[in-house]
Short mmCIF file of C-alpha atoms in Angstrom, two decimals:
data_model
loop_
_atom_site.label_atom_id
_atom_site.label_comp_id
_atom_site.label_asym_id
_atom_site.label_seq_id
_atom_site.Cartn_x
_atom_site.Cartn_y
_atom_site.Cartn_z
CA UNK A 1 91.00 68.73 150.70
CA UNK A 2 87.11 69.44 150.80
CA UNK A 3 85.86 72.72 148.91
CA UNK A 4 83.87 74.46 151.44
CA UNK A 5 82.76 77.71 149.27
CA UNK A 6 79.07 78.52 149.63
CA UNK A 7 77.39 78.02 145.94
CA UNK A 8 74.89 80.32 145.15
CA UNK A 9 71.71 79.09 143.08
CA UNK A 10 71.64 80.28 139.53
CA UNK A 11 69.36 82.66 138.93
CA UNK A 12 66.74 82.37 136.19
CA UNK A 13 67.41 84.81 133.27
CA UNK A 14 65.33 83.87 130.35
CA UNK A 15 61.92 85.11 129.62
CA UNK A 16 60.15 81.44 130.09
CA UNK A 17 61.71 81.49 134.13
CA UNK A 18 60.55 84.76 134.78
CA UNK A 19 57.04 84.05 133.35
CA UNK A 20 56.71 81.16 135.21
CA UNK A 21 57.83 82.96 138.46
CA UNK A 22 55.37 85.55 137.66
CA UNK A 23 52.45 83.11 137.07
CA UNK A 24 53.27 81.25 140.38
CA UNK A 25 53.07 84.75 142.62
CA UNK A 26 49.42 85.26 140.78
CA UNK A 27 48.52 81.41 141.60
CA UNK A 28 49.39 81.84 145.08
CA UNK A 29 47.59 84.96 145.53
CA UNK A 30 44.70 83.49 144.10
CA UNK A 31 45.01 80.35 146.11
CA UNK A 32 44.77 82.99 149.02
CA UNK A 33 41.80 84.81 147.80
CA UNK A 34 40.29 81.26 147.38
CA UNK A 35 40.98 80.28 151.10
CA UNK A 36 39.67 83.55 152.49
CA UNK A 37 36.56 83.32 150.46
CA UNK A 38 36.11 79.69 151.87
CA UNK A 39 36.19 81.14 155.37
CA UNK A 40 32.66 82.98 155.10
CA UNK A 41 34.09 86.04 156.96
CA UNK A 42 31.18 88.07 155.34
CA UNK A 43 28.78 88.60 158.43
CA UNK A 44 25.78 90.70 157.31
CA UNK A 45 27.31 91.37 153.65
CA UNK A 46 28.82 88.70 151.62
CA UNK A 47 30.53 91.35 149.68
CA UNK A 48 32.62 92.21 152.58
CA UNK A 49 34.33 89.01 153.18
CA UNK A 50 35.08 88.63 149.30
CA UNK A 51 36.54 92.26 149.28
CA UNK A 52 38.95 91.31 152.34
CA UNK A 53 39.93 88.06 150.76
CA UNK A 54 40.67 90.31 147.34
CA UNK A 55 42.38 92.89 149.36
CA UNK A 56 44.68 90.50 151.01
CA UNK A 57 45.56 88.51 147.74
CA UNK A 58 46.48 91.52 145.74
CA UNK A 59 48.40 92.91 148.81
CA UNK A 60 50.24 89.59 148.74
CA UNK A 61 50.82 89.45 144.87
CA UNK A 62 52.25 92.95 144.99
CA UNK A 63 54.78 92.49 148.01
CA UNK A 64 55.57 89.02 146.93
CA UNK A 65 55.79 89.72 143.17
CA UNK A 66 57.59 93.14 143.90
CA UNK A 67 60.14 91.38 145.75
CA UNK A 68 60.92 88.53 143.14
CA UNK A 69 61.07 91.29 140.46
CA UNK A 70 63.61 93.42 142.40
CA UNK A 71 66.04 90.29 143.38
CA UNK A 72 65.62 89.02 139.40
CA UNK A 73 66.36 92.57 138.24
CA UNK A 74 69.68 92.66 140.51
CA UNK A 75 70.71 89.38 139.79
CA UNK A 76 70.29 89.70 135.83
CA UNK A 77 73.40 89.91 133.41
CA UNK A 78 72.00 92.03 131.50
CA UNK A 79 68.92 90.35 130.25
CA UNK A 80 66.40 93.13 132.00
CA UNK A 81 63.95 93.10 128.98
CA UNK A 82 63.46 89.55 129.59
CA UNK A 83 62.84 90.01 132.97
CA UNK A 84 60.59 92.67 132.92
CA UNK A 85 58.87 90.91 129.70
CA UNK A 86 58.17 87.73 131.45
CA UNK A 87 56.64 89.53 134.52
CA UNK A 88 54.48 91.60 131.96
CA UNK A 89 53.48 88.42 130.35
CA UNK A 90 52.42 86.95 133.50
CA UNK A 91 50.05 89.93 134.25
CA UNK A 92 47.96 89.34 131.08
CA UNK A 93 45.87 86.23 132.57
CA UNK A 94 45.98 87.86 136.14
CA UNK A 95 44.57 91.05 134.70
CA UNK A 96 41.86 89.12 133.10
CA UNK A 97 40.80 87.18 136.03
CA UNK A 98 41.25 90.08 138.28
CA UNK A 99 38.58 92.05 136.12
CA UNK A 100 36.13 89.24 136.16
CA UNK A 101 36.61 88.80 140.11
CA UNK A 102 35.90 92.57 140.45
CA UNK A 103 32.90 92.58 138.32
CA UNK A 104 31.63 89.50 140.51
CA UNK A 105 31.98 91.35 143.45
CA UNK A 106 30.48 94.60 142.15
CA UNK A 107 27.22 92.39 141.47
CA UNK A 108 26.28 91.23 144.80
CA UNK A 109 23.63 92.43 146.80
CA UNK A 110 24.96 94.41 149.66
CA UNK A 111 23.45 94.87 153.55
CA UNK A 112 21.49 92.45 155.96
CA UNK A 113 18.18 91.45 155.01
#
Protein backbone atom coordinates (compact mmCIF):
# COMPACT_ATOMS: atom_id res chain seq x y z
CA UNK A 1 0.00 0.00 0.00
CA UNK A 2 1.27 3.50 -0.83
CA UNK A 3 2.13 6.05 1.81
CA UNK A 4 -0.13 9.07 1.28
CA UNK A 5 0.97 11.13 4.25
CA UNK A 6 2.08 14.68 3.59
CA UNK A 7 5.77 15.12 4.18
CA UNK A 8 6.78 18.45 5.63
CA UNK A 9 10.02 20.05 4.52
CA UNK A 10 12.60 20.20 7.23
CA UNK A 11 13.09 23.61 8.79
CA UNK A 12 16.55 25.15 8.75
CA UNK A 13 17.71 25.08 12.33
CA UNK A 14 21.31 26.21 12.28
CA UNK A 15 23.02 29.54 12.44
CA UNK A 16 24.31 29.30 8.86
CA UNK A 17 20.89 28.44 7.45
CA UNK A 18 19.23 31.41 9.11
CA UNK A 19 22.11 33.70 8.16
CA UNK A 20 21.67 32.63 4.54
CA UNK A 21 17.90 33.13 4.60
CA UNK A 22 18.27 36.56 6.21
CA UNK A 23 20.92 37.59 3.69
CA UNK A 24 18.72 36.44 0.80
CA UNK A 25 15.86 38.58 2.08
CA UNK A 26 18.19 41.59 2.21
CA UNK A 27 19.50 40.85 -1.30
CA UNK A 28 15.93 40.69 -2.58
CA UNK A 29 15.23 44.09 -1.02
CA UNK A 30 18.40 45.49 -2.62
CA UNK A 31 17.30 44.15 -6.01
CA UNK A 32 13.91 45.84 -5.59
CA UNK A 33 15.70 49.10 -4.77
CA UNK A 34 17.95 48.74 -7.81
CA UNK A 35 14.98 47.96 -10.05
CA UNK A 36 12.94 50.91 -8.83
CA UNK A 37 15.93 53.25 -9.14
CA UNK A 38 16.35 52.17 -12.77
CA UNK A 39 12.73 53.11 -13.51
CA UNK A 40 13.57 56.81 -13.08
CA UNK A 41 10.50 57.80 -11.08
CA UNK A 42 11.98 61.13 -10.08
CA UNK A 43 10.23 63.90 -12.05
CA UNK A 44 11.80 67.16 -10.80
CA UNK A 45 13.74 65.80 -7.88
CA UNK A 46 15.99 62.78 -8.42
CA UNK A 47 16.10 62.02 -4.71
CA UNK A 48 12.31 61.51 -4.57
CA UNK A 49 12.38 58.48 -6.87
CA UNK A 50 15.35 56.97 -5.09
CA UNK A 51 13.76 57.60 -1.70
CA UNK A 52 10.54 55.94 -2.89
CA UNK A 53 12.53 52.90 -4.02
CA UNK A 54 14.36 52.88 -0.70
CA UNK A 55 11.09 52.99 1.24
CA UNK A 56 9.65 50.15 -0.84
CA UNK A 57 12.77 48.03 -0.36
CA UNK A 58 12.83 48.59 3.41
CA UNK A 59 9.13 47.80 3.67
CA UNK A 60 9.62 44.57 1.72
CA UNK A 61 12.63 43.67 3.85
CA UNK A 62 10.77 44.24 7.11
CA UNK A 63 7.60 42.43 6.10
CA UNK A 64 9.21 39.42 4.43
CA UNK A 65 11.97 39.20 7.02
CA UNK A 66 9.47 39.42 9.87
CA UNK A 67 7.28 36.66 8.46
CA UNK A 68 10.23 34.36 7.78
CA UNK A 69 11.80 35.05 11.18
CA UNK A 70 8.52 34.37 12.97
CA UNK A 71 8.13 31.13 11.02
CA UNK A 72 11.69 30.07 11.82
CA UNK A 73 11.17 30.79 15.51
CA UNK A 74 7.95 28.75 15.57
CA UNK A 75 9.54 25.74 13.87
CA UNK A 76 12.78 25.62 15.83
CA UNK A 77 13.49 22.78 18.22
CA UNK A 78 15.13 24.74 21.02
CA UNK A 79 17.69 26.49 18.83
CA UNK A 80 16.17 29.96 19.15
CA UNK A 81 19.61 31.45 19.74
CA UNK A 82 20.82 30.10 16.38
CA UNK A 83 17.82 31.56 14.58
CA UNK A 84 18.18 34.97 16.20
CA UNK A 85 21.97 35.04 15.84
CA UNK A 86 21.74 34.13 12.16
CA UNK A 87 19.27 36.89 11.44
CA UNK A 88 21.24 39.38 13.53
CA UNK A 89 24.45 38.57 11.65
CA UNK A 90 22.66 39.05 8.33
CA UNK A 91 21.84 42.62 9.41
CA UNK A 92 25.51 43.66 9.70
CA UNK A 93 26.30 44.05 5.97
CA UNK A 94 22.76 45.28 5.32
CA UNK A 95 23.16 48.06 7.91
CA UNK A 96 26.46 49.13 6.31
CA UNK A 97 24.87 49.29 2.86
CA UNK A 98 21.82 51.08 4.27
CA UNK A 99 24.03 53.76 5.80
CA UNK A 100 25.82 54.24 2.49
CA UNK A 101 22.54 54.51 0.57
CA UNK A 102 21.05 57.00 3.02
CA UNK A 103 24.15 59.20 2.94
CA UNK A 104 24.07 59.12 -0.88
CA UNK A 105 20.39 60.14 -0.91
CA UNK A 106 21.13 62.99 1.46
CA UNK A 107 23.84 64.36 -0.84
CA UNK A 108 21.60 64.60 -3.92
CA UNK A 109 20.49 68.11 -4.80
CA UNK A 110 16.77 68.81 -4.57
CA UNK A 111 14.23 70.75 -6.59
CA UNK A 112 13.80 71.64 -10.23
CA UNK A 113 16.47 73.68 -12.01
